[in-house]
Coordinates of C-alpha atoms in Angstrom, one line a residue:
K5 CA -69.8 70.1 -82.8
T6 CA -73.2 69.2 -83.8
L7 CA -74.2 67.3 -80.7
E8 CA -72.9 70.1 -78.5
T9 CA -75.0 72.7 -80.2
A10 CA -78.1 70.5 -80.3
L11 CA -77.7 69.8 -76.5
T12 CA -77.4 73.5 -75.6
T13 CA -80.5 74.5 -77.7
A14 CA -82.4 71.6 -76.2
T15 CA -81.5 72.6 -72.7
K16 CA -82.6 76.2 -73.3
H17 CA -86.0 75.0 -74.3
R18 CA -86.6 72.8 -71.3
S19 CA -87.5 73.5 -67.7
K20 CA -85.4 70.6 -66.3
P21 CA -81.8 70.3 -67.5
I22 CA -80.7 67.3 -69.6
Q23 CA -78.7 64.9 -67.6
E24 CA -77.8 62.2 -70.1
A25 CA -77.8 61.9 -74.0
I26 CA -77.9 58.5 -75.7
C27 CA -76.0 58.1 -78.8
D28 CA -75.5 55.1 -81.2
R29 CA -72.4 53.2 -81.7
G30 CA -71.4 55.5 -84.7
Y31 CA -70.7 58.5 -82.4
R32 CA -67.1 59.4 -81.9
G33 CA -66.5 62.3 -79.7
K34 CA -66.5 63.5 -76.1
K35 CA -68.0 61.5 -73.2
K36 CA -69.3 64.6 -71.4
V37 CA -70.6 67.9 -72.9
N38 CA -71.7 70.8 -70.6
D39 CA -72.3 68.5 -67.5
I40 CA -74.3 66.1 -69.8
I41 CA -73.2 62.5 -69.7
I42 CA -73.1 60.9 -73.2
S43 CA -74.1 57.1 -73.1
L44 CA -72.9 54.7 -75.8
P45 CA -74.1 51.0 -76.0
D46 CA -71.4 48.7 -75.2
T47 CA -70.9 45.0 -74.3
K48 CA -72.0 43.9 -70.9
R49 CA -69.3 43.6 -68.1
K50 CA -68.8 40.8 -65.7
K51 CA -69.4 43.1 -62.8
D52 CA -72.8 44.4 -64.1
T53 CA -75.8 43.1 -62.1
K54 CA -79.0 41.9 -63.8
Y55 CA -80.7 45.2 -62.8
Q56 CA -77.9 47.2 -64.5
I57 CA -78.1 45.1 -67.6
A58 CA -81.8 45.4 -67.9
L59 CA -81.6 49.2 -67.2
K60 CA -78.9 49.5 -70.1
R61 CA -81.1 47.4 -72.4
K62 CA -84.2 49.5 -71.8
K63 CA -82.3 52.7 -72.2
F64 CA -80.8 51.7 -75.5
K65 CA -84.0 50.0 -76.8
R66 CA -85.7 53.4 -76.7
R67 CA -83.0 54.9 -78.9
A68 CA -83.2 52.0 -81.3
A69 CA -87.0 52.6 -81.6
I70 CA -86.5 56.0 -83.2
E71 CA -84.2 54.7 -86.0
P72 CA -87.0 53.0 -88.1
I73 CA -89.1 56.1 -87.9
I74 CA -86.2 58.2 -89.3
G75 CA -85.8 55.6 -92.1
H76 CA -89.5 55.8 -93.0
L77 CA -89.3 59.6 -93.0
K78 CA -86.3 59.5 -95.3
S79 CA -87.9 56.9 -97.7
D80 CA -91.6 57.6 -97.6
Y81 CA -91.6 61.3 -97.0
R82 CA -88.8 62.5 -99.1
L83 CA -86.3 63.4 -96.4
S84 CA -83.6 61.6 -98.3
R85 CA -82.8 64.6 -100.5
N86 CA -83.8 68.2 -99.9
Y87 CA -84.7 70.4 -102.8
L88 CA -85.2 73.6 -100.7
K89 CA -82.5 76.2 -100.5
G90 CA -80.4 76.8 -97.3
F91 CA -81.0 76.1 -93.7
T92 CA -84.5 77.5 -93.8
G93 CA -85.3 75.1 -96.6
D94 CA -84.0 72.2 -94.5
E95 CA -86.3 73.4 -91.6
I96 CA -89.3 73.7 -93.8
N97 CA -88.6 70.2 -95.4
L98 CA -88.2 68.6 -91.9
L99 CA -91.4 70.3 -90.5
L100 CA -93.5 69.2 -93.6
A101 CA -92.3 65.7 -93.4
A102 CA -93.0 65.5 -89.5
S103 CA -96.4 67.1 -90.1
A104 CA -97.3 64.5 -92.8
W105 CA -96.1 61.7 -90.4
N106 CA -98.3 62.9 -87.6
L107 CA -101.3 63.5 -89.8
K108 CA -101.0 59.9 -91.1
K109 CA -100.9 58.5 -87.5
W110 CA -103.9 60.6 -86.5
M111 CA -105.9 59.4 -89.5
N112 CA -105.1 55.8 -88.8
D113 CA -106.2 56.3 -85.1
F114 CA -109.4 57.9 -86.3
L115 CA -110.3 55.1 -88.8
G116 CA -109.6 52.6 -86.1
L117 CA -112.1 54.5 -83.8
V118 CA -114.7 54.5 -86.6
F119 CA -114.3 50.7 -87.0
I120 CA -114.9 50.2 -83.4
L121 CA -117.9 52.5 -83.2
K122 CA -119.4 50.7 -86.3
T123 CA -118.8 47.3 -84.7
L124 CA -120.5 48.4 -81.4
L125 CA -123.5 49.7 -83.5
V126 CA -123.9 46.4 -85.1
Y127 CA -123.8 44.6 -81.8
Y128 CA -126.3 47.1 -80.4
T129 CA -128.8 46.6 -83.2
L130 CA -128.5 42.8 -82.8
L131 CA -129.2 43.0 -79.2
Q132 CA -132.3 45.3 -79.7
L133 CA -133.9 42.8 -82.1
K134 CA -136.4 40.4 -80.4
T135 CA -136.0 36.7 -80.9
N136 CA -138.9 36.2 -83.4
Q137 CA -137.5 39.1 -85.4
K138 CA -134.1 37.3 -85.5
L139 CA -135.7 34.3 -86.8
N140 CA -137.4 36.2 -89.7
F141 CA -133.9 37.7 -90.7
P142 CA -131.3 34.9 -90.6
D143 CA -129.0 36.9 -92.9
L144 CA -129.4 40.1 -90.9
A145 CA -126.1 39.6 -89.0
L146 CA -124.2 39.1 -92.3
A147 CA -125.9 42.2 -93.7
L148 CA -124.9 44.4 -90.6
F149 CA -121.4 43.0 -90.6
S150 CA -121.0 44.0 -94.3
I151 CA -121.8 47.5 -93.2
V152 CA -118.8 47.4 -90.8
K153 CA -116.4 46.6 -93.7

């Protein structure tokens, strides 16, 4: 029931129709919903070629990469229990958790960029010094690198 409604709403909001849905091993239901094939991970067969095996592994690894994110959202961003009322409360809770997750990712990317820019500034100032100035300030490199930290 849930997968069928999710796939129909997702298909409405896309320009290209969904051809395949990838589920985990816990899914028990139809193999085809509204002309959408439902793929489940299973053991490899003898008749599968190396290409088919690699294709299946790549497809299901992508699905497995989402699971840790959902786990972090549940534990770190209070998605394990919802304190808001009704379906609208569920939507609000999910949107707030996803927004917090994205904001944290953006902040980490920004801090990484700031670190790289500070490091480049240190190298630039060291390159601009003349050799006799470098001899007068032997601890200048240490002082500049302490700025980066």
